[in-house]
Coordinates of C-alpha atoms and ligand atoms in Angstrom, one line a residue:
M1207 CA -17.8 149.2 -63.7
T1208 CA -20.3 149.4 -60.8
T1209 CA -22.9 152.0 -60.2
L1210 CA -23.3 151.0 -56.5
T1211 CA -24.2 154.0 -54.4
H1212 CA -25.0 152.7 -50.9
L1213 CA -26.7 150.0 -48.9
E1214 CA -30.3 150.3 -47.6
C1215 CA -31.9 148.4 -44.8
A1216 CA -34.8 146.3 -46.1
R1217 CA -36.6 146.7 -42.7
C1218 CA -36.2 150.3 -41.6
G1219 CA -35.0 151.9 -44.8
A1220 CA -31.8 153.3 -43.2
R1221 CA -29.0 154.4 -45.6
V1222 CA -25.8 152.6 -44.9
D1223 CA -22.2 153.2 -46.2
S1224 CA -21.1 150.6 -48.7
S1225 CA -17.4 151.5 -48.6
K1226 CA -16.9 149.6 -45.4
P1227 CA -17.7 145.9 -44.4
Q1228 CA -21.3 145.6 -43.3
N1229 CA -23.4 142.8 -41.9
L1230 CA -26.9 143.8 -40.6
C1231 CA -28.5 147.2 -40.0
V1232 CA -28.4 148.5 -36.4
C1233 CA -32.1 147.6 -36.3
G1234 CA -31.3 144.0 -37.2
G1235 CA -32.7 144.1 -40.7
P1236 CA -30.9 142.8 -43.8
L1237 CA -29.1 145.3 -46.0
L1238 CA -29.6 145.5 -49.8
A1239 CA -27.3 147.1 -52.4
R1240 CA -28.6 150.2 -54.2
Y1241 CA -27.3 151.5 -57.6
D1242 CA -27.6 154.6 -59.7
L1243 CA -30.1 153.1 -62.1
N1244 CA -30.5 156.3 -64.0
M1245 CA -26.9 156.2 -64.8
V1246 CA -27.2 152.6 -65.9
R1247 CA -30.2 153.6 -68.1
E1248 CA -28.2 156.4 -69.7
S1249 CA -24.8 154.7 -70.1
W1250 CA -25.5 151.0 -70.8
N1251 CA -27.3 149.2 -73.6
R1252 CA -28.6 145.7 -73.1
D1253 CA -27.4 144.8 -76.6
W1254 CA -23.8 145.2 -75.4
I1255 CA -24.2 142.5 -72.7
P1256 CA -23.2 139.6 -75.0
N1257 CA -19.8 141.3 -75.6
G1258 CA -19.1 140.9 -71.9
P1259 CA -17.6 137.8 -70.2
S1260 CA -19.4 134.5 -70.4
S1261 CA -20.2 134.5 -66.7
M1262 CA -22.5 136.4 -64.4
W1263 CA -19.9 139.2 -64.4
R1264 CA -21.3 140.4 -67.7
Y1265 CA -23.8 142.3 -65.5
A1266 CA -21.0 144.2 -63.7
P1267 CA -22.6 147.7 -63.8
V1268 CA -25.4 146.3 -61.5
L1269 CA -23.0 144.3 -59.3
P1270 CA -21.2 145.9 -56.4
V1271 CA -17.5 145.4 -57.2
S1272 CA -15.7 148.6 -58.2
R1273 CA -12.2 147.4 -59.1
P1274 CA -12.0 144.7 -61.8
G1275 CA -9.0 143.2 -60.0
S1276 CA -11.2 142.3 -57.0
I1277 CA -13.4 139.9 -59.0
V1278 CA -13.0 136.3 -58.0
S1279 CA -14.5 134.3 -60.8
L1280 CA -14.5 130.6 -61.5
G1281 CA -16.9 130.9 -64.5
E1282 CA -20.2 131.1 -62.5
G1283 CA -23.5 131.8 -64.2
M1284 CA -24.6 131.6 -67.9
T1285 CA -26.3 128.3 -67.1
P1286 CA -28.5 126.6 -69.7
L1287 CA -32.2 127.0 -70.0
V1288 CA -33.4 123.6 -71.1
H1289 CA -36.9 123.0 -72.6
A1290 CA -38.9 120.4 -70.7
G1291 CA -41.8 119.7 -73.1
W1292 CA -42.9 116.6 -71.2
L1293 CA -43.8 118.8 -68.2
G1294 CA -45.7 121.4 -70.3
R1295 CA -45.5 123.1 -73.6
H1296 CA -43.7 126.2 -72.3
V1297 CA -41.8 124.8 -69.4
W1298 CA -38.1 125.4 -69.0
I1299 CA -35.5 124.2 -66.5
K1300 CA -32.8 126.7 -65.5
D1301 CA -30.0 124.2 -64.8
E1302 CA -27.8 125.7 -62.1
A1303 CA -26.0 122.3 -61.6
V1304 CA -23.3 123.3 -64.1
N1305 CA -22.0 126.1 -61.8
P1306 CA -18.6 125.8 -60.1
T1307 CA -19.1 123.5 -57.0
G1308 CA -22.2 122.2 -58.6
S1309 CA -24.8 124.7 -57.3
F1310 CA -26.1 128.2 -57.7
K1311 CA -24.6 129.1 -54.4
A1312 CA -21.5 129.8 -56.5
R1313 CA -23.1 133.0 -57.8
G1314 CA -23.7 134.5 -54.3
L1315 CA -20.3 133.5 -53.0
S1316 CA -18.4 134.7 -56.1
C1317 CA -19.9 138.1 -55.5
A1318 CA -19.5 138.1 -51.7
I1319 CA -15.9 136.9 -51.7
S1320 CA -15.0 139.5 -54.4
M1321 CA -16.4 142.2 -52.0
C1322 CA -14.4 140.7 -49.1
L1323 CA -11.3 141.1 -51.3
E1324 CA -12.3 144.7 -52.2
L1325 CA -13.0 145.7 -48.6
G1326 CA -9.9 144.1 -47.1
I1327 CA -11.5 141.2 -45.3
R1328 CA -9.1 138.3 -44.7
K1329 CA -11.1 135.7 -42.7
V1330 CA -14.6 134.5 -43.5
A1331 CA -17.1 132.1 -41.8
I1332 CA -20.4 130.6 -42.9
P1333 CA -23.2 128.6 -41.4
S1334 CA -24.6 126.4 -44.2
T1335 CA -26.7 123.4 -45.1
G1336 CA -23.8 122.4 -47.4
N1337 CA -23.7 124.0 -50.8
A1338 CA -23.1 127.6 -49.6
A1339 CA -20.1 126.4 -47.6
S1340 CA -18.5 124.5 -50.4
A1341 CA -18.9 127.5 -52.7
M1342 CA -17.4 129.8 -50.0
A1343 CA -14.5 127.4 -49.6
A1344 CA -13.8 127.3 -53.3
Y1345 CA -13.9 131.1 -53.8
A1346 CA -12.0 131.7 -50.5
A1347 CA -9.3 129.4 -51.8
A1348 CA -9.2 131.2 -55.1
A1349 CA -8.9 134.6 -53.3
G1350 CA -6.4 133.4 -50.7
L1351 CA -8.8 134.0 -47.7
E1352 CA -9.0 132.0 -44.5
A1353 CA -12.4 130.2 -44.4
H1354 CA -14.5 128.5 -41.7
A1355 CA -17.5 126.3 -42.5
F1356 CA -20.1 125.4 -39.9
L1357 CA -22.3 122.5 -41.1
P1358 CA -24.9 120.1 -39.7
R1359 CA -23.3 116.8 -38.9
D1360 CA -25.3 115.0 -41.5
V1361 CA -24.2 117.3 -44.4
S1362 CA -23.8 115.6 -47.7
Q1363 CA -20.5 113.9 -48.3
A1364 CA -19.8 116.0 -51.4
S1365 CA -20.1 119.4 -49.7
Y1366 CA -18.1 118.1 -46.7
L1367 CA -15.3 116.8 -48.9
E1368 CA -15.2 120.0 -51.0
C1369 CA -14.9 122.2 -48.0
K1370 CA -12.0 120.1 -46.8
A1371 CA -10.3 119.8 -50.2
F1372 CA -10.6 123.6 -50.7
G1373 CA -8.8 124.1 -47.4
A1374 CA -11.6 125.4 -45.2
E1375 CA -11.7 124.6 -41.5
V1376 CA -14.8 122.5 -41.0
T1377 CA -16.9 122.3 -37.8
L1378 CA -19.7 119.7 -37.8
V1379 CA -22.6 120.8 -35.6
D1380 CA -25.2 118.7 -33.8
G1381 CA -28.2 120.7 -35.0
L1382 CA -29.6 122.5 -38.0
V1383 CA -28.3 125.5 -39.9
T1384 CA -29.9 127.8 -37.3
E1385 CA -27.6 126.3 -34.7
C1386 CA -24.6 126.7 -37.1
S1387 CA -25.6 130.4 -37.4
R1388 CA -25.7 130.9 -33.7
L1389 CA -22.2 129.4 -33.3
V1390 CA -20.7 131.6 -36.1
A1391 CA -22.4 134.7 -34.6
E1392 CA -21.0 133.8 -31.2
R1393 CA -17.4 133.2 -32.4
A1394 CA -17.0 135.7 -35.2
P1395 CA -16.2 138.8 -33.2
A1396 CA -13.4 137.4 -31.2
E1397 CA -11.9 135.4 -34.1
G1398 CA -12.2 138.4 -36.6
W1399 CA -14.3 136.4 -39.0
F1400 CA -16.7 138.1 -41.4
D1401 CA -20.0 136.3 -41.2
L1402 CA -21.2 135.3 -44.7
G1403 CA -24.5 133.7 -43.4
A1404 CA -27.6 134.0 -45.8
L1405 CA -28.9 137.6 -45.8
N1406 CA -26.4 138.4 -43.0
E1407 CA -24.4 140.5 -45.5
P1408 CA -25.6 142.4 -48.6
Y1409 CA -23.7 140.7 -51.4
R1410 CA -24.7 137.1 -51.8
V1411 CA -28.1 138.3 -52.8
E1412 CA -26.4 140.5 -55.5
G1413 CA -24.7 137.4 -57.0
K1414 CA -28.0 135.4 -56.9
K1415 CA -29.9 138.2 -58.5
T1416 CA -28.0 137.5 -61.7
M1417 CA -30.3 134.5 -62.2
G1418 CA -33.0 137.1 -62.9
Y1419 CA -30.9 139.1 -65.4
E1420 CA -29.9 135.9 -67.1
V1421 CA -33.5 134.6 -67.5
A1422 CA -34.4 137.9 -69.0
E1423 CA -31.5 137.9 -71.4
Q1424 CA -32.0 134.3 -72.4
F1425 CA -35.7 135.0 -73.2
R1426 CA -34.8 138.2 -75.1
W1427 CA -36.2 140.4 -72.4
E1428 CA -39.7 138.7 -72.4
L1429 CA -39.9 137.3 -68.9
P1430 CA -41.9 134.1 -68.2
D1431 CA -45.3 134.1 -66.6
A1432 CA -44.1 132.2 -63.5
I1433 CA -40.9 131.2 -61.8
V1434 CA -40.9 128.1 -59.5
Y1435 CA -38.1 128.1 -57.0
P1436 CA -37.1 125.9 -54.1
A1437 CA -37.0 128.3 -51.2
G1438 CA -34.8 127.7 -48.2
G1439 CA -33.3 131.0 -47.0
G1440 CA -35.0 132.6 -50.0
A1441 CA -32.1 134.7 -51.2
G1442 CA -32.6 133.5 -54.8
L1443 CA -36.3 134.6 -54.8
I1444 CA -35.5 137.9 -53.2
G1445 CA -32.5 138.5 -55.5
M1446 CA -34.4 137.7 -58.7
W1447 CA -37.3 139.9 -57.8
K1448 CA -34.7 142.7 -57.1
A1449 CA -33.3 142.1 -60.5
F1450 CA -36.7 142.4 -62.2
E1451 CA -37.4 145.7 -60.3
E1452 CA -34.0 147.0 -61.3
M1453 CA -34.5 146.0 -65.0
E1454 CA -37.9 147.7 -65.0
R1455 CA -36.4 150.9 -63.7
I1456 CA -33.6 150.7 -66.3
G1457 CA -36.2 150.2 -69.0
W1458 CA -35.1 146.8 -70.1
I1459 CA -38.4 144.9 -69.3
R1460 CA -42.0 145.8 -69.2
A1461 CA -44.0 146.0 -66.0
N1462 CA -45.5 142.5 -66.1
K1463 CA -43.2 140.5 -64.0
P1464 CA -43.5 136.7 -63.3
K1465 CA -45.5 135.2 -60.5
M1466 CA -42.9 134.0 -58.0
I1467 CA -43.7 130.6 -56.6
A1468 CA -41.9 129.1 -53.6
V1469 CA -41.7 125.3 -53.2
Q1470 CA -40.8 123.9 -49.8
A1471 CA -40.7 120.4 -48.3
E1472 CA -43.6 119.2 -46.1
G1473 CA -41.1 118.6 -43.2
C1474 CA -39.9 122.2 -43.2
Q1475 CA -42.4 124.7 -44.6
P1476 CA -42.3 127.9 -42.6
V1477 CA -42.8 130.1 -45.7
V1478 CA -45.8 128.1 -46.9
R1479 CA -47.4 128.3 -43.4
A1480 CA -46.9 132.0 -43.1
F1481 CA -48.1 132.7 -46.6
E1482 CA -51.3 130.7 -46.1
Q1483 CA -51.9 132.3 -42.7
G1484 CA -51.4 135.8 -44.2
R1485 CA -48.6 136.6 -41.8
E1486 CA -45.8 139.1 -42.5
E1487 CA -43.0 137.0 -40.9
C1488 CA -42.2 133.3 -40.8
E1489 CA -42.3 131.4 -37.5
F1490 CA -39.7 128.8 -36.5
W1491 CA -40.5 125.4 -37.8
P1492 CA -39.8 122.8 -35.1
D1493 CA -38.2 119.4 -35.8
A1494 CA -37.5 120.4 -39.4
F1495 CA -36.6 117.4 -41.6
T1496 CA -36.4 116.9 -45.3
I1497 CA -34.1 114.9 -47.6
A1498 CA -33.7 118.2 -49.6
S1499 CA -31.1 119.6 -47.3
G1500 CA -31.0 123.0 -48.9
L1501 CA -34.6 123.5 -47.8
R1502 CA -34.0 122.6 -44.2
V1503 CA -34.1 126.2 -43.0
P1504 CA -36.5 126.4 -40.1
K1505 CA -36.6 130.2 -39.9
P1506 CA -35.3 132.2 -42.9
R1507 CA -33.8 135.5 -41.8
G1508 CA -35.4 137.2 -44.8
G1509 CA -38.8 135.6 -44.3
F1510 CA -40.7 138.9 -44.5
L1511 CA -38.9 139.7 -47.8
I1512 CA -39.8 136.3 -49.3
L1513 CA -43.5 136.8 -48.3
D1514 CA -43.4 140.3 -49.8
V1515 CA -42.1 138.9 -53.1
L1516 CA -44.7 136.1 -53.3
R1517 CA -47.5 138.5 -52.6
N1518 CA -46.3 141.5 -54.7
S1519 CA -45.8 139.1 -57.7
G1520 CA -49.2 137.4 -57.4
G1521 CA -47.4 134.2 -56.6
E1522 CA -47.8 131.6 -53.9
A1523 CA -46.1 128.9 -51.8
L1524 CA -46.7 125.2 -51.7
A1525 CA -45.1 122.1 -50.1
V1526 CA -44.3 118.7 -51.5
S1527 CA -43.4 115.5 -49.6
D1528 CA -40.0 113.9 -49.7
Q1529 CA -41.6 110.9 -51.5
E1530 CA -43.1 113.2 -54.1
L1531 CA -39.9 115.1 -54.8
L1532 CA -37.8 111.9 -55.1
D1533 CA -40.4 110.4 -57.5
A1534 CA -40.3 113.7 -59.5
G1535 CA -36.5 113.7 -59.5
L1536 CA -36.3 110.1 -60.9
E1537 CA -39.0 111.0 -63.5
L1538 CA -36.9 114.0 -64.6
A1539 CA -33.8 111.8 -64.7
S1540 CA -35.4 109.1 -66.8
K1541 CA -37.4 111.3 -69.1
Q1542 CA -34.9 114.1 -69.7
G1543 CA -31.4 112.9 -68.6
I1544 CA -31.1 115.5 -65.9
L1545 CA -30.3 114.2 -62.4
A1546 CA -31.4 117.2 -60.4
A1547 CA -30.8 118.0 -56.8
P1548 CA -33.7 117.0 -54.5
E1549 CA -34.5 120.7 -54.3
G1550 CA -34.8 121.0 -58.1
A1551 CA -36.8 117.8 -58.1
A1552 CA -39.2 119.5 -55.6
C1553 CA -39.9 122.2 -58.2
V1554 CA -40.9 119.5 -60.7
A1555 CA -43.3 118.0 -58.1
G1556 CA -44.5 121.4 -57.2
L1557 CA -45.2 122.4 -60.8
R1558 CA -47.2 119.2 -61.3
K1559 CA -49.4 120.0 -58.3
L1560 CA -49.9 123.6 -59.6
F1561 CA -51.0 122.3 -63.0
E1562 CA -53.2 119.5 -61.7
G1563 CA -54.9 121.8 -59.1
G1564 CA -55.6 124.4 -61.8
R1565 CA -53.6 126.9 -59.8
L1566 CA -51.4 127.6 -62.9
D1567 CA -52.5 127.6 -66.5
R1568 CA -51.0 124.7 -68.4
D1569 CA -50.1 127.0 -71.2
S1570 CA -48.1 129.3 -69.0
K1571 CA -44.5 130.0 -69.8
V1572 CA -42.7 128.7 -66.7
V1573 CA -39.1 128.5 -65.5
I1574 CA -38.3 126.0 -62.8
F1575 CA -35.0 126.0 -61.0
N1576 CA -32.7 123.1 -60.6
T1577 CA -30.4 124.7 -58.0
S1578 CA -27.7 122.0 -57.8
A1579 CA -26.4 118.8 -59.2
G1580 CA -27.9 115.4 -58.2
L1581 CA -24.4 114.2 -57.9
K1582 CA -23.9 116.5 -54.9
H1583 CA -26.8 114.8 -53.2
L1584 CA -26.3 111.1 -53.7
E1585 CA -27.4 110.2 -50.2
A1586 CA -31.0 111.3 -51.2
Y1587 CA -31.2 109.1 -54.3
A1588 CA -29.4 106.2 -52.6
T1589 CA -32.5 105.8 -50.5
R1590 CA -34.2 104.6 -53.7
F1591 CA -31.3 102.4 -55.0
P1592 CA -29.9 100.7 -51.9
R1593 CA -27.0 98.4 -52.7
S1594 CA -25.7 95.5 -50.6
A1595 CA -23.1 97.5 -48.8
A1596 CA -20.9 94.6 -47.9
S1597 CA -20.6 93.1 -51.3
E1598 CA -20.1 96.4 -53.1
Q1599 CA -17.4 97.3 -50.6
D1600 CA -15.7 94.0 -51.2
K1601 CA -15.7 94.5 -55.0
L1602 CA -14.3 98.0 -54.6
G1603 CA -11.7 96.7 -52.0
G1604 CA -10.7 94.1 -54.5
L1605 CA -10.1 96.7 -57.2
I1606 CA -8.0 99.0 -55.1
T1607 CA -6.0 96.5 -53.0
P1608 CA -2.3 96.9 -54.0
R1609 CA -0.8 93.7 -55.3
Ligands
LIG727 C1 -29.4 126.8 -50.7 C2 -30.2 125.9 -51.6 C3 -31.5 126.2 -51.8 C4 -32.3 127.3 -51.2 O1 -31.9 128.5 -51.8 P1 -32.3 129.9 -51.1 O2 -32.0 130.9 -52.2 O3 -31.4 130.1 -49.9 O4 -33.7 129.9 -50.8 C5 -32.1 125.4 -52.8 N1 -31.5 124.4 -53.4 C6 -30.2 124.1 -53.1 C7 -29.6 122.9 -53.8 C8 -29.5 124.8 -52.2 O5 -28.2 124.5 -51.9

């Protein structure tokens, strides 16, 4: 099973005990899981991976769970890599829409909730823009844990309904996810909730890093030249880079790793601004707004880690407007039959800009991430296809009125 040895603070380097529940380091920095990678190198062969489960748990030796019975799985991971030749000869879409609860947040929460079960945690809470909360609610339901979701009041209907259906207690907040985080932090100690906020505990990143292992496995251990990712809290970028570093140490991949490229929305681009200004930390983005709700994170907790990944990989950060991302989403839908989340659509728009501006060679092998299903974000696309609300409502009413 696991080769987990301890946790390490990403800010001050402190070594922290992984046998107990942990949130942040005493210095306030996020904690990352560390493994005995020499043992992995000596005792595990990458050719054995296909014999494992058809889920992200096939990478169990580099995931933190020590007892197989603690694993809470709904079949997350092993998502398709779809070739998108109309975007570029070597462009691929990693389609995370097919995950449980329709988004890649399932990976992180499958891992984090499994660790809650292993460590004896009974009550969990999460501040979320929507998808992380619905994933938490699903896995908490499967694990029999009490779950509390804190969401901005304008959260998508789909994520709201999922949270309710899965039996979580839902609090709608007048404010952004930062305000939700503040409320969870304030109430968690007295209520006995474990705070599952992004980078507020070590294990969601571990689940998300499996995207990196999967891309490597699916490309037969030859990584792409670039990865284009819609960054909100940035856990996926941080996780994938961690996966690449681990695989390099295990000896599964060569040293040339992909350029990591973060796409954000013009209305909320703290990472892009900090990257361009050469800063080490992101500053709070005031009055954040974008239709891509997963990107509406005005101050990512792991901002310094995201910036490190972009710079160490030779990558970059760029922003697209809501109009550009909706256009790109509809082009992707009509050309390829994939209705991506607005965040995934932002990657399509971003890649176009990179190619057109000569910032990325058109022959590069590129993976872009569609992080969630368009069906979970109907409100965004409905702005392009408004219907006469009254008449549609009448029709629907006519259909369901009992005789
Ligand atoms: C959460 C989310 C993101 C941002 O992911 P991070 O790893 O937190 O940067 C992107 N897209 C969607 C659909 C999301 O739900």
